Coordinates of C-alpha atoms and ligand atoms in Angstrom, one line a residue:
X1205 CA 51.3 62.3 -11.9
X1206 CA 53.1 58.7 -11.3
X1207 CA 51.0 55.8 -9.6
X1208 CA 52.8 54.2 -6.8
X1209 CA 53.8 51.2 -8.6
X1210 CA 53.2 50.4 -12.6
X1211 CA 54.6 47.5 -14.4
X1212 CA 54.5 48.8 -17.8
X1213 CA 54.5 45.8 -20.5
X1214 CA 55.6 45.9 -24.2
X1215 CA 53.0 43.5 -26.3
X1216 CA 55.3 44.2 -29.4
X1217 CA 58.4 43.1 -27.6
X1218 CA 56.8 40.1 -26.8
X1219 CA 55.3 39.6 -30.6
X1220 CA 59.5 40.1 -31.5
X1221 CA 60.2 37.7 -29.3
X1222 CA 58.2 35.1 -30.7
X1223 CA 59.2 36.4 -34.6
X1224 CA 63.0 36.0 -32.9
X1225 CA 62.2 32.4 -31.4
X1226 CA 60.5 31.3 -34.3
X1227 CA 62.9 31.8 -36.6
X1228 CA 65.3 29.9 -34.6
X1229 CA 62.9 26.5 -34.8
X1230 CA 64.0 23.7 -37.2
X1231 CA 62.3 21.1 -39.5
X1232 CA 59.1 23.2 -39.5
X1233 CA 58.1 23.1 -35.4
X1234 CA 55.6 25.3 -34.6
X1235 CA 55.5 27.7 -31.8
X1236 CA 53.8 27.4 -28.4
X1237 CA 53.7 30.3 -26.0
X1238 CA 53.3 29.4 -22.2
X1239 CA 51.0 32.0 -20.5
X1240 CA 51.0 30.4 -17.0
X1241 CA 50.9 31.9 -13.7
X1242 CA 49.5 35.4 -15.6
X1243 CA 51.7 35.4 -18.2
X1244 CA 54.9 35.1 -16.0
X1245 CA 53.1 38.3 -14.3
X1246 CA 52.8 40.3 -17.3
X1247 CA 49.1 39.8 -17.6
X1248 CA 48.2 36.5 -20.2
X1249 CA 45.4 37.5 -22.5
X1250 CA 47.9 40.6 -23.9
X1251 CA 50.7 38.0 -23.9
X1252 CA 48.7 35.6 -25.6
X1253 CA 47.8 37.9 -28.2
X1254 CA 50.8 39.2 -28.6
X1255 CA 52.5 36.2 -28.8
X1256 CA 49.6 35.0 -31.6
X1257 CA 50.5 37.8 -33.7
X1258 CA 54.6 36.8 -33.3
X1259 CA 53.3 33.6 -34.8
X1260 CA 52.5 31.3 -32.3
X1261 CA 50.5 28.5 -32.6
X1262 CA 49.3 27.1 -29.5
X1263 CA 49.3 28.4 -26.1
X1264 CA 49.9 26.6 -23.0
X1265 CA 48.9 27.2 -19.1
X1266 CA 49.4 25.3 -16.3
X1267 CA 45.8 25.0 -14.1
X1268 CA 42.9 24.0 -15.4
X1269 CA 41.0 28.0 -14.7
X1270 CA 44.1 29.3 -16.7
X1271 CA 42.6 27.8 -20.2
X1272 CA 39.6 30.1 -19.4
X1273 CA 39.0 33.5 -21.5
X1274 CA 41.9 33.0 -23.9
X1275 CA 42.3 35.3 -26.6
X1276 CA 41.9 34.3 -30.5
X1277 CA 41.9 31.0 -32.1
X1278 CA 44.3 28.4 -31.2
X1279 CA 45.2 25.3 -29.2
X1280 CA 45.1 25.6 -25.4
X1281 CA 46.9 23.0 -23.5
X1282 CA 46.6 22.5 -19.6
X1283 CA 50.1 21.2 -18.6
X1284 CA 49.1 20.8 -15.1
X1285 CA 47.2 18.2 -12.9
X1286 CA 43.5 18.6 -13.0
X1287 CA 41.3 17.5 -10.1
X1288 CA 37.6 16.2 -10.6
X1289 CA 36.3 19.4 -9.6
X1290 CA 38.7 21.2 -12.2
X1291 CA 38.1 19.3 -15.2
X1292 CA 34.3 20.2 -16.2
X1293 CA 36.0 23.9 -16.5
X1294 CA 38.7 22.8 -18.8
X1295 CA 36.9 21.0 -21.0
X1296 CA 33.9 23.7 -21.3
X1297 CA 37.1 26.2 -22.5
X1298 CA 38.3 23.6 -25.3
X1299 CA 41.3 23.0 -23.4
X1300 CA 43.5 19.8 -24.0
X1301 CA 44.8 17.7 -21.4
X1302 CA 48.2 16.4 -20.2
X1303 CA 47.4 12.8 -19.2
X1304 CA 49.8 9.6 -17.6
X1305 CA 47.2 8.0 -16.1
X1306 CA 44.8 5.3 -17.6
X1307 CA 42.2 5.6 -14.7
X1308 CA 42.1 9.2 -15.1
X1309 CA 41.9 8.7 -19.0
X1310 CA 38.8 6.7 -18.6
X1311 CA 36.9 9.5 -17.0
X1312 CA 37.2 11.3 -20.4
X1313 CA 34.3 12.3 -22.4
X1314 CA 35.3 10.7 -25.9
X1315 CA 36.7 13.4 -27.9
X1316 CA 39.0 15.2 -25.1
X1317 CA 42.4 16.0 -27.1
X1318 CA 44.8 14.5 -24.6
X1319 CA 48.7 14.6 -24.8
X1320 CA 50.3 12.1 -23.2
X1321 CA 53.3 12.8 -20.7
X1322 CA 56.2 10.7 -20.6
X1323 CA 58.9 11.7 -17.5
X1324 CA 62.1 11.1 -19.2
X1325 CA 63.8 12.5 -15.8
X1326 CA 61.8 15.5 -14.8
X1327 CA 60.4 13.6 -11.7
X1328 CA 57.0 15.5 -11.5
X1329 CA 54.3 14.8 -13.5
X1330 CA 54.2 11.9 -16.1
X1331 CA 54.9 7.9 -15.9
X1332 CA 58.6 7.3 -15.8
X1333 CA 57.5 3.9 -17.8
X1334 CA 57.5 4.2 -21.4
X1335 CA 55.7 1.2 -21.8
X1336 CA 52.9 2.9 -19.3
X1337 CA 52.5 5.9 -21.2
X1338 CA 51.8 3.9 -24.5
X1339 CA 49.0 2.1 -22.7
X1340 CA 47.6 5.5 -21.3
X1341 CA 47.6 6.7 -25.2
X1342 CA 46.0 3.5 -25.9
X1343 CA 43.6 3.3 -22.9
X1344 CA 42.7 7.4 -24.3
X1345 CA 42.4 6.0 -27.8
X1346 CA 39.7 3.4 -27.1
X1347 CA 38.2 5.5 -24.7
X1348 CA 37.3 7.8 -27.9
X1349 CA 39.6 10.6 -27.1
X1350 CA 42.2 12.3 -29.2
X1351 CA 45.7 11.4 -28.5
X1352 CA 47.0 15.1 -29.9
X1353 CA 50.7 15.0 -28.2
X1354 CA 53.4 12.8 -26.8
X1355 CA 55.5 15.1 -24.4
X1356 CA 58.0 15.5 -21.5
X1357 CA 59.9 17.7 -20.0
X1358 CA 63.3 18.4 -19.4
X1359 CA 65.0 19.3 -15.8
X1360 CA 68.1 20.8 -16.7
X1361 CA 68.2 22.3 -19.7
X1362 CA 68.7 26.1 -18.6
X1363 CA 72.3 24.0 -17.3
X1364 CA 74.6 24.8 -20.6
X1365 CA 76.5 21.6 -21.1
X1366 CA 74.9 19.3 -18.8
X1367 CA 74.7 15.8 -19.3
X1368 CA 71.5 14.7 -18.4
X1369 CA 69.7 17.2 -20.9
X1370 CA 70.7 14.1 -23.6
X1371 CA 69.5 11.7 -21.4
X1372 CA 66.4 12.5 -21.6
X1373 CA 66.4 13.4 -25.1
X1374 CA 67.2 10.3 -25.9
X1375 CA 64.6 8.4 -23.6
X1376 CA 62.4 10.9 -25.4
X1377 CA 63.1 10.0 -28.5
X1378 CA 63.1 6.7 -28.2
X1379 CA 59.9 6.3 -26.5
X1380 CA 58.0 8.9 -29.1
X1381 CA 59.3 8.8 -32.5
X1382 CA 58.6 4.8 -33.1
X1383 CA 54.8 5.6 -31.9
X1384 CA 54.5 8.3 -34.8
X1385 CA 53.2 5.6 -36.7
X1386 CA 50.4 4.3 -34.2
X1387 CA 49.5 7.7 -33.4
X1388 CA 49.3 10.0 -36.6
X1389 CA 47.5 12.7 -35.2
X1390 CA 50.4 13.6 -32.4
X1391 CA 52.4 16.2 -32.0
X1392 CA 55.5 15.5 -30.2
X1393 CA 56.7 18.5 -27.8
X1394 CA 59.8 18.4 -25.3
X1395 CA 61.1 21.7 -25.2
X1396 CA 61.0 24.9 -23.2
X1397 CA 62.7 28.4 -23.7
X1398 CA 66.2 27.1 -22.8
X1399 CA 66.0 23.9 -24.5
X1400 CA 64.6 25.7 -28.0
X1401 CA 67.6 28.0 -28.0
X1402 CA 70.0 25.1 -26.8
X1403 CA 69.4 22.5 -29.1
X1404 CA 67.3 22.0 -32.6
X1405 CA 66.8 18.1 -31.6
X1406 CA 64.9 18.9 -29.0
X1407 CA 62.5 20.9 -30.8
X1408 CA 60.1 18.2 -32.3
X1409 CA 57.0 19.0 -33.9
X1410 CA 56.4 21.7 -31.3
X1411 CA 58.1 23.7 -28.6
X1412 CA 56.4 25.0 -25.2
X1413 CA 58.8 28.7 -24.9
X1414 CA 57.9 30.8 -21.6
X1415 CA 60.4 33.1 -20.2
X1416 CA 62.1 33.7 -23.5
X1417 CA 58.7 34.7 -25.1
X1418 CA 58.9 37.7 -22.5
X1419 CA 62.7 38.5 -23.0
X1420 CA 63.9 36.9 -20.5
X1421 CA 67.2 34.7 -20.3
X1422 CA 66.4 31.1 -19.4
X1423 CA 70.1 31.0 -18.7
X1424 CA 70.0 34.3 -16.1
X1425 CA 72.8 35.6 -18.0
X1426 CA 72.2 38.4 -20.5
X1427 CA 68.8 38.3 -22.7
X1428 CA 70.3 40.9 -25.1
X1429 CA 72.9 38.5 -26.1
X1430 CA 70.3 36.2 -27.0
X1431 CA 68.2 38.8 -29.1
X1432 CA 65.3 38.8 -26.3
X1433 CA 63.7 41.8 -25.1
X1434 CA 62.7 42.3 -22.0
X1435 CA 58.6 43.2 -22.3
X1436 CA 58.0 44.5 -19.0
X1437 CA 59.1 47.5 -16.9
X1438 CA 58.2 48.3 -13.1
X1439 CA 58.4 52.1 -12.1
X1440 CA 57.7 54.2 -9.1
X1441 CA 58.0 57.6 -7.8
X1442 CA 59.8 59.4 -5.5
X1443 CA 57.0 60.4 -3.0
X1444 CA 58.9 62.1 -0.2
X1445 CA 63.0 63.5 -0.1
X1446 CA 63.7 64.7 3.6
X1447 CA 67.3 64.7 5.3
X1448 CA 69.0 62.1 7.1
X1449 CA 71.3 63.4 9.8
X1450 CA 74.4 61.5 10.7
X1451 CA 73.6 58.5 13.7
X1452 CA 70.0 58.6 12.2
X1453 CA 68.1 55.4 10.8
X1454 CA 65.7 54.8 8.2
X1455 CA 63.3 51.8 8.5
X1456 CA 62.2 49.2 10.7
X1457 CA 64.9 47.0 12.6
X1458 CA 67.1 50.1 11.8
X1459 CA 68.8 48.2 9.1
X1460 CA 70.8 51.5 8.2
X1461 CA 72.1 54.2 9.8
X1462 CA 73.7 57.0 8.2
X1463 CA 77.0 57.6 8.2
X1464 CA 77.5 60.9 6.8
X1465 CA 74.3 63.1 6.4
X1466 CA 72.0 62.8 3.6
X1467 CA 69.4 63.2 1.6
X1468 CA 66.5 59.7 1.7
X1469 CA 63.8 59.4 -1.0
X1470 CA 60.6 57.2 0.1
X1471 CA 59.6 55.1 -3.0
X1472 CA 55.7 53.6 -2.5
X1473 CA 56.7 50.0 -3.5
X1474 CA 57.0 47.0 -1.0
X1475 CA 56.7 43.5 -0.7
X1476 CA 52.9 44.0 -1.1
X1477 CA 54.0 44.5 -4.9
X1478 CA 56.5 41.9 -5.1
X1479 CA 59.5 43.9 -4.8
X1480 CA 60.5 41.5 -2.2
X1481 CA 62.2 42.0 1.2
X1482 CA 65.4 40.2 0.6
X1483 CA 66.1 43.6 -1.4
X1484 CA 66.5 45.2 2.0
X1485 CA 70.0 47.4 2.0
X1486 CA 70.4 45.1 -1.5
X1487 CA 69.5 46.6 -4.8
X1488 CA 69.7 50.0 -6.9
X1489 CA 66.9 52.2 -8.1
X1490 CA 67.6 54.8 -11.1
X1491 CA 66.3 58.0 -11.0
X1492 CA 67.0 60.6 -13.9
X1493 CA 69.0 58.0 -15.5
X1494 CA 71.4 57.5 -12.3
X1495 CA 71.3 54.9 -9.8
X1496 CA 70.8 55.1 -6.6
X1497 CA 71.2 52.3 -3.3
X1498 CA 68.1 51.2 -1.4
X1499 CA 68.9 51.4 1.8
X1500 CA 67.1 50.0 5.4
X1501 CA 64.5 47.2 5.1
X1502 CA 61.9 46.6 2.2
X1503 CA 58.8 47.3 4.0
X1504 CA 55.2 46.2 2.8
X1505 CA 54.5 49.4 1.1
X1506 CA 57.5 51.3 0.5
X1507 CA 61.0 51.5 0.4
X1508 CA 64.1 54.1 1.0
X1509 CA 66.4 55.0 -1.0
X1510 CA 69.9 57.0 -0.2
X1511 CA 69.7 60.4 -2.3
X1512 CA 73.0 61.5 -1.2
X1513 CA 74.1 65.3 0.5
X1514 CA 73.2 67.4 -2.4
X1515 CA 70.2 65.2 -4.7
X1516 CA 69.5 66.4 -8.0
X1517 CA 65.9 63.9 -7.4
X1518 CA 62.7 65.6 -6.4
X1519 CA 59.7 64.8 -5.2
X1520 CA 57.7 63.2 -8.0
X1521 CA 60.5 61.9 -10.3
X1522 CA 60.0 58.6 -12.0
X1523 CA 61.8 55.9 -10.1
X1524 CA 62.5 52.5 -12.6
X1525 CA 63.0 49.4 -10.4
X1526 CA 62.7 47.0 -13.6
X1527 CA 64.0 48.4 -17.1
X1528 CA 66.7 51.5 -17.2
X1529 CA 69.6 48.7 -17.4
X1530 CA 68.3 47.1 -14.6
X1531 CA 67.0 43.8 -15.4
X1532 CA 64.8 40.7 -13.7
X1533 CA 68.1 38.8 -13.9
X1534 CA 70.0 41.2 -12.0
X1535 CA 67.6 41.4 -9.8
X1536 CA 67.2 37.9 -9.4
X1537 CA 70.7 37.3 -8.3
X1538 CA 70.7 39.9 -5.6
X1539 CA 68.0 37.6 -4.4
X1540 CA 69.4 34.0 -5.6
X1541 CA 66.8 33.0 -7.3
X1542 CA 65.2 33.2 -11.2
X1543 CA 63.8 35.8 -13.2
X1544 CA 60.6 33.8 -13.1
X1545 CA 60.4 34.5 -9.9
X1546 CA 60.5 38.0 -10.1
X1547 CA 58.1 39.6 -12.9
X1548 CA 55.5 36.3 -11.6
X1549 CA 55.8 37.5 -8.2
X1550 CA 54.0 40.8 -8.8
X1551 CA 51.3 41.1 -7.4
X1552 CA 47.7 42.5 -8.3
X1553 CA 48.3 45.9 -6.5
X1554 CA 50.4 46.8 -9.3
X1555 CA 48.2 47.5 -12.3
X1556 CA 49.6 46.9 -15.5
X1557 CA 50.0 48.8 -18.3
X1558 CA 50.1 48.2 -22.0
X1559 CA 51.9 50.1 -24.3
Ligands
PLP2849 C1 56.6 26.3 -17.5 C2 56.8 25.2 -18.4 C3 57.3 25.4 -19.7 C4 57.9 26.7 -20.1 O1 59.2 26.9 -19.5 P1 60.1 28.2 -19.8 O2 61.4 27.8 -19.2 O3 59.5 29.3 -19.2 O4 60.2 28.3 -21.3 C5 57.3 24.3 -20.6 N1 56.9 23.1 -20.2 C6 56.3 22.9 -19.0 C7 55.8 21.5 -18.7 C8 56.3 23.9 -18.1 O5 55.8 23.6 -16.9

């Protein structure tokens, strides 16, 4: 029998993802593999392994508690800001530290592998002054700390053709490459997912690839194209088929009303799961390899789907709300925003399932 909501995840997809991204990486950059937020929801010790075995190198989180528990051996960074209370946790799991601040540097036991952040336009974390974030490597030098990366971040690179992805490149570079020589021991790192596939000069020593590592586009167009596969799937069941006469409604707020009479299947996903409730009267389920409208409001727990007059579904069928040429992308449109959003925003009532 079906659970109510599964997110099935692929680890070998995600280890062919990394192979796929890997190969793509010039003048001998390695591969990082960003497992932040739970693995963009598909759970981050498996991805972490799986990406380990596609070849990455390092692995990168964004909060300090994320560096914990880690599968294998390897280099954890903590992209993130880390607060007094969080930093005793990140250095007990070996993580290294994104850094822009000399005061903050100087609270560093000697040792701590720091990488230094330069914002070349990002606007976030990071000095915007070039010449601040070589005294910050300094300051973590003669503080006896390990100055293992110069970094930065871009803000537009999933924007094909935009200018200010070269921008910052450039301030990159020019900020980065002359300290190579003061700072042997550095690995210089700019890129994510959309910047690895867009452009071999911004791929450095390193690369930091999220979304692609789970097949997703970082361009919300079509990962296929791309050679990415889409690791996870979400499925349901049907749990209940019942009629719906004509001038009937299904769901709070009485967001439809049937036209014609029909057949309604009640699917046991909701919000609560992350199948959110701008979906309401606005995505497609499949069913037995056919899709099918929801229809009414996404409610917390469940949702309603129209069967139509003479439904082939019955009760117990496998519902796919993710996978079955539906995609996070698509999905992410109906609700204007980015497949990040979607697989990240599942929540803990739906166990996950590897296989
Ligand atoms: C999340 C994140 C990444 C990975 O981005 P993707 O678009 O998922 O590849 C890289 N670098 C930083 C600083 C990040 O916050």
């Amino acid at each position: 029998m079906p659970v109510r909501a599964l997110a099935r995840v692929d680890p070998a997809a995600i280890t062919r993802n990394c192979e796929r991204l890997r190969a793509a990486l010039t003048g001998g950059a390695a591969l990082g593999a960003v497992v932040k937020g739970d693995g963009y929801g598909h759970g981050a010790k498996e991805a972490a392994r799986a990406a380990l075995a596609g070849g990455a190198s390092w692995l990168f989180v964004a909060a300090p508690a994320e560096a914990a528990d880690l599968p294998g051996d390897h280099r954890v960074v903590v992209m993130g800001a880390v607060s007094e209370e969080e930093l005793p946790g990140a250095l007990q799991a070996g993580a290294e530290l994104t850094v822009w601040d000399e005061r903050f540097v100087r609270r560093l036991p000697a040792g701590t592998r720091v990488h230094v952040k330069l914002d070349t336009g990002m606007g976030r974390l990071g000095t915007r002054d070039p010449e601040e974030a070589t005294r910050v490597a300094e300051a973590a030098e003669a503080r006896g700390c390990v100055v293992a990366g110069l970094m930065t971040h871009f803000a537009t690179a999933d924007e094909r053709g935009d200018a200010f992805f070269g921008e910052q490149l450039e301030r990159f570079r020019a900020w980065a490459e002359p300290l190579r020589a003061r700072f042997p021991g550095a690995v210089l790192h700019a890129a994510n997912s959309a910047a690895t596939l867009r452009d071999p000069a911004a791929h450095f020593d390193l690369v930091r690839c999220g979304v692609a590592i789970y097949g997703l586009d970082p361009f919300q167009e079509d990962a296929a194209a791309l050679e990415l596969e889409p690791a996870l799937t979400l499925t349901s069941y049907v749990a209940a088929v019942k009629p719906c006469e004509r001038g009937e409604s299904v769901g709070y707020g009485r967001k439809f009303v049937a036209a014609q009479s029909t057949f309604v299947g009640t699917i046991p996903i909701g919000y609560g799961d992350g199948w959110r409730r701008g979906l309401t009267n606005n995505a497609e389920v499949v069913i037995g390899g056919v899709r099918y409208p929801v229809i009414g409001t996404v409610s917390m727990d469940n949702i309603t789907v129209d069967l139509g007059r003479e439904p082939w579904v019955g009760e117990g069928d496998v519902v796919t709300l993710i996978g079955a040429g539906i995609t996070a992308e698509e999905i992410a449109g109906r609700l204007d925003t980015i497949n990040y959003e979607i697989t990240c925003g599942l929540t803990a009532r739906v166990p996950r399932e590897y296989a």
